[in-house]
């Protein structure tokens, strides 16, 4: 086919045509001036071999607001990309390690390096984060199954929790000690395991960094083989550092999460220097890039680049801006040619920012768009009140302004510019200030309500990220508008946010702080400081306690008196914010005044009970649920919380009673039904279990846990066909459901299908390689097949993970005995019986080992004890007979029947 002239060139142009955003970024980069030393240091580092002793792996850019940190970071990112680096950028939009990892993964995928396993785990994490109660019993150990734990394990788990979970610190001082936790060994493990359907889910929610970071590093190492450098940029570190700094240090300076490739470089940027104490052990590999205002030469260079060269004009710009890059850039935008064009020294900061814009309509639009914290086209249309066909024009114009930061999906004003714009408008026209915030709040509320309806109500909507964003921004504008009910509504939302997790709660604290700053409301700022401090000291439980104390629901506990004193002092001094902006007396919301209705207080107690359960303080959690029910007797969530806490303590009968009351109030709550069904299954009440599980499946057929629980019930009843069908269905709904895989493996063992049994066990262990129960189950399957050495590998690993796992000791003893290692087998069985004195199977196994070692008296003692515990067990009966019918030669050697391996 003949190609028409010019067609090939046109096709090439179509392929390489840049987007408008790319053109804006390219033009901005071409205009970048100054910071030559910082850029040169970064380039020189990338020119070194990664394993060079002089190479730095961490650059920290820091300086006050407005000095151009973000612009420099973006320039460094482009320098890295010019050298073929794989890059990722994150700023204050991420509030936790999982969110950072999600941002890194998404940006690397856009550059052709997809982190598939990390993406999968992040998706699971996001889902499980909001399913803590939903997945409460997904991996409850079967009391009649072999896996169990001893009291030493609880002390170990509790101690680990005390070190990891900040909320536990105050609880320890309140009497939650290792000895108390040790008495509840099985309850602790059940409490952790049963909240989620498998151990990986529990770890993902409880300690996501521990699970996700090794996966990130593994995938980064693979990508590192294909690129010269990988460079990660963490901007606005003054906001993200409190959450990320310890984790980042552990990643870069230790092997806690695995090896880091030598061609990984990290650039952090914030207002403050790095923590010198924390980073002192790797100080030789860290370089500091402090930024101040432009030097006169750099400021002159930027102005010259914009065509501003007249000396009186340059001198006036330097005087007005003090060399602050964002101000120099803003004033240079207008390319003034005369001093009068720059502006009178008395002109307000806002007038200086907008002096270059002569169109009064656009000036008004720029001021109006300072009201929202973040911008998109829809928000711009509401703020500016423009026609549909004008919205995109305004939005694109705003994105090109020098003080607007454009992240593609997020557009926002620089804080240094937005703050004076807001102050100007708040004081110039209070009525217009209120009207604009109300208009934005109404629009956001309408959009939120539409999503809420689609999702089936507010309770379900809380798990939706877009709904939460709209709720946050709607609440911000309601607070700024001074609506009387707004503070109580936001604090009510904070209660629910705590129930969703610490990361979500911190976003509501940020909302209070921003509204307090922008509206000049010291009371809101006091709440933000108080709740932030409480979250830092004791996570959600402490923050909810503070709220309940301030509501008059709880007295200030002496154990936390210093916290309240600190907050009162900060309120009086105003030291965290400086002098408050002038405000009318009615604008001030007193910190110690909060009016919350009984139902909100009850929800706070429920959320606090959930946090206490997560730390192992089950009795204190029950007290919270009881108080909630005193305030709101019809609150089904409180009854469900009580049920879970009783189950954590191993009291399934009382847990069922609590769920009965919950279901009286919400008879069609599928998850309550499936949870009660699982409790019935654990207690061996199979008819009741099936009735609940059948009904739960009719109400919610998409919940895999219910199918798996019913499958386990059929398996206990010996109905293998129905059990297999249900477990297959659970795995169709969730192919990575490790608990269901292990259950199905047991069923396949009973069906005589060892190959399929091993396939399920291998997959379960691959999904959760640090799951002691899964490893022990696979070890048992290998032992049954005669592969004792391979079985020992799994048992050893299981005991490394859980040194108090009685069943793993007993099973390992059988394989050791089969290999002729009877003394080691005896030591394992002694340990198993020490951990679980009524362990009949281990007693019978020890009787057989005693026979092999020529000690019939001890064999008979163990066999007698086992028979008294399990008189109807065929294996126990057989062992008892062998122990009492043995024969011994004159030299003491046993000559009776030998036990089977």
PDB file of N, CA and C in Angstrom, residues 32 34-48 56 59 72 75-76 79 83 287 289:
ATOM      1  N   UNK A  32      13.479  26.695  35.745  1.00  0.00           N
ATOM      2  CA  UNK A  32      14.076  26.471  37.061  1.00  0.00           C
ATOM      3  C   UNK A  32      15.461  27.108  37.112  1.00  0.00           C
ATOM      4  N   UNK A  34      18.686  28.570  40.006  1.00  0.00           N
ATOM      5  CA  UNK A  34      19.198  28.502  41.370  1.00  0.00           C
ATOM      6  C   UNK A  34      19.399  27.073  41.837  1.00  0.00           C
ATOM      7  N   UNK A  35      19.796  26.941  43.089  1.00  0.00           N
ATOM      8  CA  UNK A  35      20.044  25.662  43.736  1.00  0.00           C
ATOM      9  C   UNK A  35      21.061  24.840  42.958  1.00  0.00           C
ATOM     10  N   UNK A  36      22.048  25.521  42.401  1.00  0.00           N
ATOM     11  CA  UNK A  36      23.041  24.816  41.583  1.00  0.00           C
ATOM     12  C   UNK A  36      23.846  23.814  42.388  1.00  0.00           C
ATOM     13  N   UNK A  37      24.227  24.184  43.605  1.00  0.00           N
ATOM     14  CA  UNK A  37      25.053  23.285  44.420  1.00  0.00           C
ATOM     15  C   UNK A  37      24.281  22.021  44.777  1.00  0.00           C
ATOM     16  N   UNK A  38      23.003  22.174  45.110  1.00  0.00           N
ATOM     17  CA  UNK A  38      22.199  21.016  45.492  1.00  0.00           C
ATOM     18  C   UNK A  38      21.993  20.084  44.299  1.00  0.00           C
ATOM     19  N   UNK A  39      21.706  20.665  43.148  1.00  0.00           N
ATOM     20  CA  UNK A  39      21.521  19.830  41.958  1.00  0.00           C
ATOM     21  C   UNK A  39      22.813  19.133  41.567  1.00  0.00           C
ATOM     22  N   UNK A  40      23.929  19.832  41.698  1.00  0.00           N
ATOM     23  CA  UNK A  40      25.222  19.234  41.338  1.00  0.00           C
ATOM     24  C   UNK A  40      25.562  18.073  42.264  1.00  0.00           C
ATOM     25  N   UNK A  41      25.295  18.231  43.564  1.00  0.00           N
ATOM     26  CA  UNK A  41      25.576  17.148  44.508  1.00  0.00           C
ATOM     27  C   UNK A  41      24.764  15.908  44.162  1.00  0.00           C
ATOM     28  N   UNK A  42      23.520  16.112  43.777  1.00  0.00           N
ATOM     29  CA  UNK A  42      22.667  14.981  43.431  1.00  0.00           C
ATOM     30  C   UNK A  42      23.130  14.319  42.137  1.00  0.00           C
ATOM     31  N   UNK A  43      23.468  15.122  41.130  1.00  0.00           N
ATOM     32  CA  UNK A  43      23.969  14.557  39.866  1.00  0.00           C
ATOM     33  C   UNK A  43      25.250  13.763  40.100  1.00  0.00           C
ATOM     34  N   UNK A  44      26.175  14.357  40.866  1.00  0.00           N
ATOM     35  CA  UNK A  44      27.454  13.682  41.112  1.00  0.00           C
ATOM     36  C   UNK A  44      27.243  12.332  41.791  1.00  0.00           C
ATOM     37  N   UNK A  45      26.282  12.263  42.689  1.00  0.00           N
ATOM     38  CA  UNK A  45      26.019  10.998  43.379  1.00  0.00           C
ATOM     39  C   UNK A  45      25.527   9.934  42.400  1.00  0.00           C
ATOM     40  N   UNK A  46      24.675  10.344  41.465  1.00  0.00           N
ATOM     41  CA  UNK A  46      24.165   9.385  40.481  1.00  0.00           C
ATOM     42  C   UNK A  46      25.236   8.983  39.471  1.00  0.00           C
ATOM     43  N   UNK A  47      26.287   9.784  39.351  1.00  0.00           N
ATOM     44  CA  UNK A  47      27.375   9.441  38.439  1.00  0.00           C
ATOM     45  C   UNK A  47      28.347   8.444  39.055  1.00  0.00           C
ATOM     46  N   UNK A  48      28.256   8.227  40.364  1.00  0.00           N
ATOM     47  CA  UNK A  48      29.113   7.243  41.031  1.00  0.00           C
ATOM     48  C   UNK A  48      28.564   5.841  40.820  1.00  0.00           C
ATOM     49  N   UNK A  56      26.081   8.450  48.566  1.00  0.00           N
ATOM     50  CA  UNK A  56      25.061   8.669  49.576  1.00  0.00           C
ATOM     51  C   UNK A  56      23.790   7.928  49.171  1.00  0.00           C
ATOM     52  N   UNK A  59      19.293  11.709  50.760  1.00  0.00           N
ATOM     53  CA  UNK A  59      19.407  13.169  50.694  1.00  0.00           C
ATOM     54  C   UNK A  59      18.225  13.748  51.471  1.00  0.00           C
ATOM     55  N   UNK A  72      12.491  21.980  44.058  1.00  0.00           N
ATOM     56  CA  UNK A  72      13.798  21.341  43.956  1.00  0.00           C
ATOM     57  C   UNK A  72      13.653  19.831  43.896  1.00  0.00           C
ATOM     58  N   UNK A  75      12.694  18.821  40.535  1.00  0.00           N
ATOM     59  CA  UNK A  75      13.835  18.948  39.635  1.00  0.00           C
ATOM     60  C   UNK A  75      14.785  17.761  39.821  1.00  0.00           C
ATOM     61  N   UNK A  76      15.025  17.360  41.061  1.00  0.00           N
ATOM     62  CA  UNK A  76      15.883  16.200  41.314  1.00  0.00           C
ATOM     63  C   UNK A  76      15.259  14.934  40.736  1.00  0.00           C
ATOM     64  N   UNK A  79      16.034  14.963  37.112  1.00  0.00           N
ATOM     65  CA  UNK A  79      17.449  14.622  36.913  1.00  0.00           C
ATOM     66  C   UNK A  79      17.636  13.110  36.992  1.00  0.00           C
ATOM     67  N   UNK A  83      18.643  10.147  33.921  1.00  0.00           N
ATOM     68  CA  UNK A  83      19.705   9.132  34.003  1.00  0.00           C
ATOM     69  C   UNK A  83      19.144   7.727  34.013  1.00  0.00           C
ATOM     70  N   UNK A 287      23.285  12.904  53.303  1.00  0.00           N
ATOM     71  CA  UNK A 287      23.735  14.272  53.040  1.00  0.00           C
ATOM     72  C   UNK A 287      22.584  15.242  53.273  1.00  0.00           C
ATOM     73  N   UNK A 289      20.735  18.828  52.781  1.00  0.00           N
ATOM     74  CA  UNK A 289      20.602  19.910  51.797  1.00  0.00           C
ATOM     75  C   UNK A 289      19.701  20.994  52.388  1.00  0.00           C
TER      76      UNK A 289
END
